[in-house]
Tab-separated table of C-alpha atoms and ligand atoms in Angstrom:
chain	number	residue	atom	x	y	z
A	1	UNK	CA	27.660	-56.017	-32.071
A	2	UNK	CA	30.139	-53.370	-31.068
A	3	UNK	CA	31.705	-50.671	-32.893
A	4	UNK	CA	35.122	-53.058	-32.866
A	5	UNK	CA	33.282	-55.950	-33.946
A	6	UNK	CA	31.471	-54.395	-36.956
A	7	UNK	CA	34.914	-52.590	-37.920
A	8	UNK	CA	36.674	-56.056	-37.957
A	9	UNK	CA	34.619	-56.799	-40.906
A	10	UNK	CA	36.383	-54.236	-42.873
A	11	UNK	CA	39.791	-54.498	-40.732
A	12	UNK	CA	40.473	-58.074	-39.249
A	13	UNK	CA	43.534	-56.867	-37.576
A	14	UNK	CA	42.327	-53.682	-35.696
A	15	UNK	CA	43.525	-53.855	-32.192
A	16	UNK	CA	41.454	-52.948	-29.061
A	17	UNK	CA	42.700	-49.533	-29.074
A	18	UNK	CA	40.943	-49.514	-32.622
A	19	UNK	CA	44.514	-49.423	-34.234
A	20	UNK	CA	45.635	-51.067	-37.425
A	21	UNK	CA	48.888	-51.484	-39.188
A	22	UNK	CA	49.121	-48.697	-41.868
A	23	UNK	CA	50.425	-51.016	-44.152
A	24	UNK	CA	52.531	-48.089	-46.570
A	25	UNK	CA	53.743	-50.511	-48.497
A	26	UNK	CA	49.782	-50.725	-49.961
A	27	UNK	CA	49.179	-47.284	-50.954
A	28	UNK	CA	49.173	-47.572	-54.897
A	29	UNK	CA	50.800	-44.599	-57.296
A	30	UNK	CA	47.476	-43.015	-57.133
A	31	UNK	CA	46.994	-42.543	-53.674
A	32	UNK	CA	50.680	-41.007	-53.608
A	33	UNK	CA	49.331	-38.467	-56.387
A	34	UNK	CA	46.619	-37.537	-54.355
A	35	UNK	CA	48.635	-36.553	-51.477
A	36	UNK	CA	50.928	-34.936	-53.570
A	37	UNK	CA	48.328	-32.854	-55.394
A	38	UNK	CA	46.784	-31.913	-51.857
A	39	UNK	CA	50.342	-31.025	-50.218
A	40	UNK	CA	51.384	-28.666	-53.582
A	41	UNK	CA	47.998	-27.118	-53.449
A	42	UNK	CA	47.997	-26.108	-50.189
A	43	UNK	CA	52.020	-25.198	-50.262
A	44	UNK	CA	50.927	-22.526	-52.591
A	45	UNK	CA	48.160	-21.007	-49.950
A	46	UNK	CA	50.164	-21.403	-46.847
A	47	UNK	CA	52.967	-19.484	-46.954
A	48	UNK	CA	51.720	-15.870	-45.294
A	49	UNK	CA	48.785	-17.491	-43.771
A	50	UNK	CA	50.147	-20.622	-41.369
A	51	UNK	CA	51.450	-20.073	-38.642
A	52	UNK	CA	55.293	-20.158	-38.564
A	53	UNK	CA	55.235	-22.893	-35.683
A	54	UNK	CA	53.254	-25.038	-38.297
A	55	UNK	CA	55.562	-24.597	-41.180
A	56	UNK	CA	58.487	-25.269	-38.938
A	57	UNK	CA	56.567	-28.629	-38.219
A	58	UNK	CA	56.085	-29.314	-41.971
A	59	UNK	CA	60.147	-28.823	-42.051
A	60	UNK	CA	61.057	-30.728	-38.497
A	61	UNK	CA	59.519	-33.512	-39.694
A	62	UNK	CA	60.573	-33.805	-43.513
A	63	UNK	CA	56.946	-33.905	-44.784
A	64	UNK	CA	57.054	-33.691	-48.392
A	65	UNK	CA	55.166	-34.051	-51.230
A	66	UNK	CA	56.463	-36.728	-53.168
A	67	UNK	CA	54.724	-39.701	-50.859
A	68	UNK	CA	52.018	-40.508	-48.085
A	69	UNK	CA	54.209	-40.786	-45.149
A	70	UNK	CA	55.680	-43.505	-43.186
A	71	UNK	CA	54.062	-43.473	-40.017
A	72	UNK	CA	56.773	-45.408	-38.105
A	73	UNK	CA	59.461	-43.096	-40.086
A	74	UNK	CA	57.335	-39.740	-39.100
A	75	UNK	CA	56.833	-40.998	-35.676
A	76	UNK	CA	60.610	-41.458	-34.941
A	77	UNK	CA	61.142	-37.744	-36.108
A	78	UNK	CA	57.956	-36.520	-34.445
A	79	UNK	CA	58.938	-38.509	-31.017
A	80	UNK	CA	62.256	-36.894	-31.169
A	81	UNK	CA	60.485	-33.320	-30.885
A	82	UNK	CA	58.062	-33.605	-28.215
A	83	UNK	CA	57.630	-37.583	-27.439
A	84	UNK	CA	54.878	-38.035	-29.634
A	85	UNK	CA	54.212	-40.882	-32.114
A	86	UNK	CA	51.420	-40.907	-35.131
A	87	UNK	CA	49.244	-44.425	-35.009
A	88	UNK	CA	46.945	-45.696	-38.136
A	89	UNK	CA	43.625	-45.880	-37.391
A	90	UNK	CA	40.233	-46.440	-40.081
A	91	UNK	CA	38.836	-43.079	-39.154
A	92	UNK	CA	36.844	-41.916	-36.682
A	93	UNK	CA	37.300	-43.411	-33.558
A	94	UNK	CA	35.112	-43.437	-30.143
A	95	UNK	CA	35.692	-40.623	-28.153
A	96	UNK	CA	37.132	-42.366	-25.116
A	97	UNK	CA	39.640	-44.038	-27.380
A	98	UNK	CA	40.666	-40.992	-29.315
A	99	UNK	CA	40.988	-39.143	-25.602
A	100	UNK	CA	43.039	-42.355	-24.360
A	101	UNK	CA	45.409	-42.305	-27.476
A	102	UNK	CA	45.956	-38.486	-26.733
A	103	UNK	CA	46.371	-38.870	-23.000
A	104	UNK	CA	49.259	-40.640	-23.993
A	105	UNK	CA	50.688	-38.900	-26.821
A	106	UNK	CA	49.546	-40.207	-29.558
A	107	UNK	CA	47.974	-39.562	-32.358
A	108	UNK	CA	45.418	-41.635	-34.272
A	109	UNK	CA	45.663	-40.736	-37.610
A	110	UNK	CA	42.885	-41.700	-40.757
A	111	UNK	CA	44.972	-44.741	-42.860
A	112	UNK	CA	42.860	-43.792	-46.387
A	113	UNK	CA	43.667	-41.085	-48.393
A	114	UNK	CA	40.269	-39.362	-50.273
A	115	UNK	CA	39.487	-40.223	-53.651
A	116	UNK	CA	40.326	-37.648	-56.691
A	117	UNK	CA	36.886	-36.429	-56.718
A	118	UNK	CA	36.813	-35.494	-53.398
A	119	UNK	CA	39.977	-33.459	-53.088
A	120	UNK	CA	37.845	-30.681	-51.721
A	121	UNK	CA	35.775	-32.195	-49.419
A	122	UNK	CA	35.744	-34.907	-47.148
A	123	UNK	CA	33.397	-35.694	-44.186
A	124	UNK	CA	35.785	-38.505	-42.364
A	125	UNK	CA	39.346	-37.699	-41.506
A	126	UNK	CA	41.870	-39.108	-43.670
A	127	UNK	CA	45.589	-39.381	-44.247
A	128	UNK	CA	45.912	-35.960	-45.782
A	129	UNK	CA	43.956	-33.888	-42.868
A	130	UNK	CA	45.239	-35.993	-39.826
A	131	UNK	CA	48.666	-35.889	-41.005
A	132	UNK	CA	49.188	-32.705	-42.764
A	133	UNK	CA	46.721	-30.965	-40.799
A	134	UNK	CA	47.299	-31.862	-37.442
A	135	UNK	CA	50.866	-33.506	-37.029
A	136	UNK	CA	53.095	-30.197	-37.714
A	137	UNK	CA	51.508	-28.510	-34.802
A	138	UNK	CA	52.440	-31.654	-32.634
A	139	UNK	CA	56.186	-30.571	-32.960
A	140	UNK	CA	55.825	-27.372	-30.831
A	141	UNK	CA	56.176	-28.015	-27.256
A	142	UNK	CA	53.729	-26.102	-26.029
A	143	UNK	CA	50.924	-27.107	-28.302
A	144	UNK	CA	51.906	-30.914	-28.070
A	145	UNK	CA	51.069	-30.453	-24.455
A	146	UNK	CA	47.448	-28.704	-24.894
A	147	UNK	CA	46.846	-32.244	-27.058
A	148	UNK	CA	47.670	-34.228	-24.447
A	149	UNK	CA	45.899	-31.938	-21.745
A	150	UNK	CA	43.198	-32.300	-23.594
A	151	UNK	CA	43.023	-35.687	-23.399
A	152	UNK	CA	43.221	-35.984	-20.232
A	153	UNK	CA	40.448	-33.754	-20.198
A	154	UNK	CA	38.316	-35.706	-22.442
A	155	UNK	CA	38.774	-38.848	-20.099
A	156	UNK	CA	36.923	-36.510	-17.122
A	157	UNK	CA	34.846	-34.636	-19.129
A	158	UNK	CA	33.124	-38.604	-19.971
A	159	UNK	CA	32.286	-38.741	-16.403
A	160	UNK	CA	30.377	-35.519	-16.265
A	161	UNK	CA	26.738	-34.631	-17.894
A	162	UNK	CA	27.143	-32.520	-20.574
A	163	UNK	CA	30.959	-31.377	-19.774
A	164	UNK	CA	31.737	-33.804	-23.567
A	165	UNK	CA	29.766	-31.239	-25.375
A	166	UNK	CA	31.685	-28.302	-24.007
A	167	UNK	CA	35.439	-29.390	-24.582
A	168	UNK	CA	34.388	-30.811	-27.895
A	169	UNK	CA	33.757	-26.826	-28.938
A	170	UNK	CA	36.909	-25.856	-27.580
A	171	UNK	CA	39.118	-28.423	-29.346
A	172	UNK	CA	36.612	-27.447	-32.715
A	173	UNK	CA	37.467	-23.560	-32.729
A	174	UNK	CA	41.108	-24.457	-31.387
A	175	UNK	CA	43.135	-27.454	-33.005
A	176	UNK	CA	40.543	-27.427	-35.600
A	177	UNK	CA	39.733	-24.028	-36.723
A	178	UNK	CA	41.870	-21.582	-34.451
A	179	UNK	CA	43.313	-18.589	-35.573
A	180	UNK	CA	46.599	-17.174	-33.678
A	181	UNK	CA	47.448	-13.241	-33.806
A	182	UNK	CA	50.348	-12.674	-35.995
A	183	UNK	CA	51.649	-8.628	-36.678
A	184	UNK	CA	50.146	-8.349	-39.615
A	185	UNK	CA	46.621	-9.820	-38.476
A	186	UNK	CA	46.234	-13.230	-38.175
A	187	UNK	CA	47.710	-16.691	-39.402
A	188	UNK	CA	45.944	-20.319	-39.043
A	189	UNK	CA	47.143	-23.027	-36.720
A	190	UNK	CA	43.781	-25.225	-37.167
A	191	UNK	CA	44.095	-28.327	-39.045
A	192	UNK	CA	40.278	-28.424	-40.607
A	193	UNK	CA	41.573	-24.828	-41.987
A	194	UNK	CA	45.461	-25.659	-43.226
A	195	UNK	CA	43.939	-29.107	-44.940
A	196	UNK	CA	42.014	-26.637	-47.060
A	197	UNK	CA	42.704	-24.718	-49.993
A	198	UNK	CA	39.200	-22.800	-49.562
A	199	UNK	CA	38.896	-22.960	-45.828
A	200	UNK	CA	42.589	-21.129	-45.812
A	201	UNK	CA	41.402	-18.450	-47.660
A	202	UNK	CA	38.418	-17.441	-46.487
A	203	UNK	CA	39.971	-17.666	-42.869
A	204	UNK	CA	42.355	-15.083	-43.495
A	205	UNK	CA	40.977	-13.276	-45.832
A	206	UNK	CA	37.661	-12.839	-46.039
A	207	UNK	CA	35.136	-10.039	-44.419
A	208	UNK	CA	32.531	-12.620	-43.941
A	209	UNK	CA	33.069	-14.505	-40.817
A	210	UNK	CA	33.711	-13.179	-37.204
A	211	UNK	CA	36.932	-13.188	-35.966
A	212	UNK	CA	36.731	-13.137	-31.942
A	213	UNK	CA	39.753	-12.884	-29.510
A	214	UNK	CA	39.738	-16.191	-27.789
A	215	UNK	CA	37.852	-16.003	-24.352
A	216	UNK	CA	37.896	-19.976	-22.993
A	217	UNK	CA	34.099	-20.084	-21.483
A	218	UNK	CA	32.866	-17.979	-24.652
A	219	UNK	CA	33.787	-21.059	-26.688
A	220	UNK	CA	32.643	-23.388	-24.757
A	221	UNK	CA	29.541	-22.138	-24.948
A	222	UNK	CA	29.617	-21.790	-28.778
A	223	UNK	CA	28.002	-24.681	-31.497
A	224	UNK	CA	29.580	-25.152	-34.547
A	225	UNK	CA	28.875	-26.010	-37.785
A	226	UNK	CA	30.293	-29.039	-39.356
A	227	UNK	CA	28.841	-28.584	-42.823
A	228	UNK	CA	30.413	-25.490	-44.470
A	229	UNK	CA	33.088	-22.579	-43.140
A	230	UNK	CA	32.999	-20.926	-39.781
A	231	UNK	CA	31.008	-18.119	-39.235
A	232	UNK	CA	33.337	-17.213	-36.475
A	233	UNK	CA	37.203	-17.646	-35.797
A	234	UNK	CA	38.758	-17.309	-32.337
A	235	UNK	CA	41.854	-15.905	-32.170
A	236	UNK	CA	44.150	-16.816	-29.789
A	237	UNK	CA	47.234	-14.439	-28.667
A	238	UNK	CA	49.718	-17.515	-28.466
A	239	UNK	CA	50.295	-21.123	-27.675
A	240	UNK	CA	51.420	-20.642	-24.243
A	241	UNK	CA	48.409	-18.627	-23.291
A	242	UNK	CA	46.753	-21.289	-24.934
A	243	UNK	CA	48.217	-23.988	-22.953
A	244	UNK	CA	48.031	-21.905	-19.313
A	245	UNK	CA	43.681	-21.808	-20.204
A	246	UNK	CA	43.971	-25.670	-19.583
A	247	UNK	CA	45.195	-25.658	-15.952
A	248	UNK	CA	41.311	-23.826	-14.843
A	249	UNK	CA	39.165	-25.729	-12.688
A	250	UNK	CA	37.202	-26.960	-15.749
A	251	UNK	CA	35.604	-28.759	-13.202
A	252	UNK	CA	34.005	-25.290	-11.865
A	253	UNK	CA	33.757	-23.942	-15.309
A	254	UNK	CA	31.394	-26.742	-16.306
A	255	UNK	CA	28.952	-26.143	-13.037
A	256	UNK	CA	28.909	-22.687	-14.709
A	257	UNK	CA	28.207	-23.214	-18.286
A	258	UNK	CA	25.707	-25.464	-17.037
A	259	UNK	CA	23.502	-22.097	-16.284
A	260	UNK	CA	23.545	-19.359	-18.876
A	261	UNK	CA	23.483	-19.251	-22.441
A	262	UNK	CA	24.803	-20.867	-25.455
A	263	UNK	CA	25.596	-19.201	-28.164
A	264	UNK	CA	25.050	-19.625	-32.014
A	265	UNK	CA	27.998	-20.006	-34.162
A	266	UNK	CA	27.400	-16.763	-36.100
A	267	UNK	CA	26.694	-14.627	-32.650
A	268	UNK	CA	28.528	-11.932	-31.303
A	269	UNK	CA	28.239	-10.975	-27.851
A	270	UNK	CA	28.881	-7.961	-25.723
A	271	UNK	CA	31.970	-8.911	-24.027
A	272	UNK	CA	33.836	-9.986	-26.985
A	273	UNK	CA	36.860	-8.798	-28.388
A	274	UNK	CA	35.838	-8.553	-31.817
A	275	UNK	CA	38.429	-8.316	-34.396
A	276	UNK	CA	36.264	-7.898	-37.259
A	277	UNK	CA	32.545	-8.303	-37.671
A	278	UNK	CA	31.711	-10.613	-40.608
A	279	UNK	CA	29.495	-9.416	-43.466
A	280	UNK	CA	28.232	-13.103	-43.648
A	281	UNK	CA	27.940	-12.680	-47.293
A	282	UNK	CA	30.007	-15.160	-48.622
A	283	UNK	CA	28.619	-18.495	-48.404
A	284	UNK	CA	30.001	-20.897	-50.437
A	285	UNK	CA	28.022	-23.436	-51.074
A	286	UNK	CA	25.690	-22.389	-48.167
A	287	UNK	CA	22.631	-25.284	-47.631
A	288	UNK	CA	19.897	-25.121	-44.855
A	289	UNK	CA	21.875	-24.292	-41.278
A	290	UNK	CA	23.333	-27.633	-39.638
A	291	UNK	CA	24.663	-27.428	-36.359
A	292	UNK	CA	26.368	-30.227	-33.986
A	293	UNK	CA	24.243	-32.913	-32.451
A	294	UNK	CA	21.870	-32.256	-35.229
B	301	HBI	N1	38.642	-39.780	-33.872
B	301	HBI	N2	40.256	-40.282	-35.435
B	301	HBI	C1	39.567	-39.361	-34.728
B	301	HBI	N3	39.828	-38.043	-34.909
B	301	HBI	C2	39.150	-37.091	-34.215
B	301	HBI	O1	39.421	-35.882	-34.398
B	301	HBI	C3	38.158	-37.492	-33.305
B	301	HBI	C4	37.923	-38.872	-33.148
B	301	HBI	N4	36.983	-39.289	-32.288
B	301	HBI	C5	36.238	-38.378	-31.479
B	301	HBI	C6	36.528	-36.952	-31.736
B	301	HBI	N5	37.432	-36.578	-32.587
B	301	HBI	C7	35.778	-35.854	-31.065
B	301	HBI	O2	34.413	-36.176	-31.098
B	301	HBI	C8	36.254	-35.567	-29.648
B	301	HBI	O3	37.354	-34.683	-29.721
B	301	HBI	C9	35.186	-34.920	-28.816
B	302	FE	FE1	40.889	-33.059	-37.376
């Protein structure tokens, strides 16, 4: 059975493109509470630590707490900005079809909102981190294009041994836990960081993790950990810069990170730009190390 066949189970109406109506009118009162407990919480972190361009987003595109957006009504404001559109999907979807959707600007976003016990941790995407977490920064020009570049990307990288593993890290320590140099330090623009109250914290704040100025073939050679905060942050300089990294040969850079090392998501190396040197000794929660692919 395929992945779409099982999932039809669950979904009869997912599409090919593993899409499926998000149905708004469904949500009950206490899925509307839980986005609105998650969108106050994190309204009181935010300010000072976002990014501007991703509180500008949260404005642009009316995103309030009093419901679970409309996709259709979101996408029409979102499409307006930069000509992207926000689709429902279960969760998770197959990497070619979550590079496809991206390739053409759009976004597949989790339909399901997490249940009350699980406001601080989830392990599958849903409605609060795609949407809250990622769709703001979709609104800036310049970072609505590294999506879709890196999409495109992702529909090469397929063809090529190994290349996956490598532009997987890079959207990881970018769209999902970058860091952007602000005046006064640093603010977040990664959406696994601004969906959490913790996360957005220790990211700013904290002397235990790393935080590294962004070098593009340092991160690509860099795991990550999917099970508790970074032990490292790269920090990029701005969105633009960030964007320009994409138009490399990534063909050529992947022939080269094929040779030489890969790094450990705690390492520091010589030619890094470190910002500060983490103490390592907070660890919430901290279990036996997991790593990705593990
Ligand atoms: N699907 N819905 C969804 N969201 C993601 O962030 C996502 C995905 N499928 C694959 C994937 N991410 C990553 O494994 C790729 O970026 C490599
Ligand atoms: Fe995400």
């Amino acid at each position: 059975m395929t992945e779409l066949e099982a999932l039809r189970r669950d979904y009869p109406d997912i599409a090919a493109d593993f899409t499926i109506p998000q149905r708004w009118e469904s949500y009950s009162e206490r899925e509307h509470a839980t986005w609105r407990a998650l969108f106050e919480q994190q309204c009181q972190v935010l300010p000072g630590r976002a990014c501007r361009e991703f509180l500008a987003g949260i404005a642009k595109l009316d995103l309030a707490p009093d419901r679970i957006p409309d996709f259709e009504r979101l996408s029409d404001l979102l499409e307006a900005q930069t000509g992207w559109r926000v689709v429902a999907v279960p969760s998770l979807v197959p990497d070619d079809v979550f590079f496809d959707h991206l390739a053409a600007r759009r976004f597949p976003a989790g339909r399901f909102i997490r249940r009350p016990d699980e406001i601080d941790y989830i392990e599958e995407p849903d409605v609060f981190h795609d949407v809250f977490g990622h769709v703001p920064m979709l609104a800036h020009p310049m970072f609505a294009d590294y999506m879709q570049a890196y999409g495109k990307g992702g529909q090469r990288a397929l063809a090529e041994f190994g290349a996956l593993k490598n532009l997987a890290r890079l959207y990881w320590y970018t769209v999902e836990f970058g860091l952007i140099r602000a005046p006064e330090g640093w603010h977040i623009y990664g959406s696994g960081i601004v969906s959490s109250r913790a996360e957005s914290l220790y990211a700013v704040e904290s002397p235990s993790p790393n935080r590294i100025g962004f070098d593009l073939e340092r991160v690509m050679r860099t795991e990550y950990r999917i099970d508790d905060f970074q032990e490292s942050y790269f920090v990029i300089d701005s969105f633009e810069g960030l964007l320009a990294e994409t138009y490399k040969d990534f063909a050529a850079l992947y022939a080269k990170l094929a040779q030489g090392p890969t790094y450990r998501p705690g390492d520091i190396v010589t030619a890094d730009r470190v910002l500060t040197r983490g103490t390592h000794s907070y660890k919430p929660g901290s279990h036996l190390p997991r790593s990705e692919g593990q």
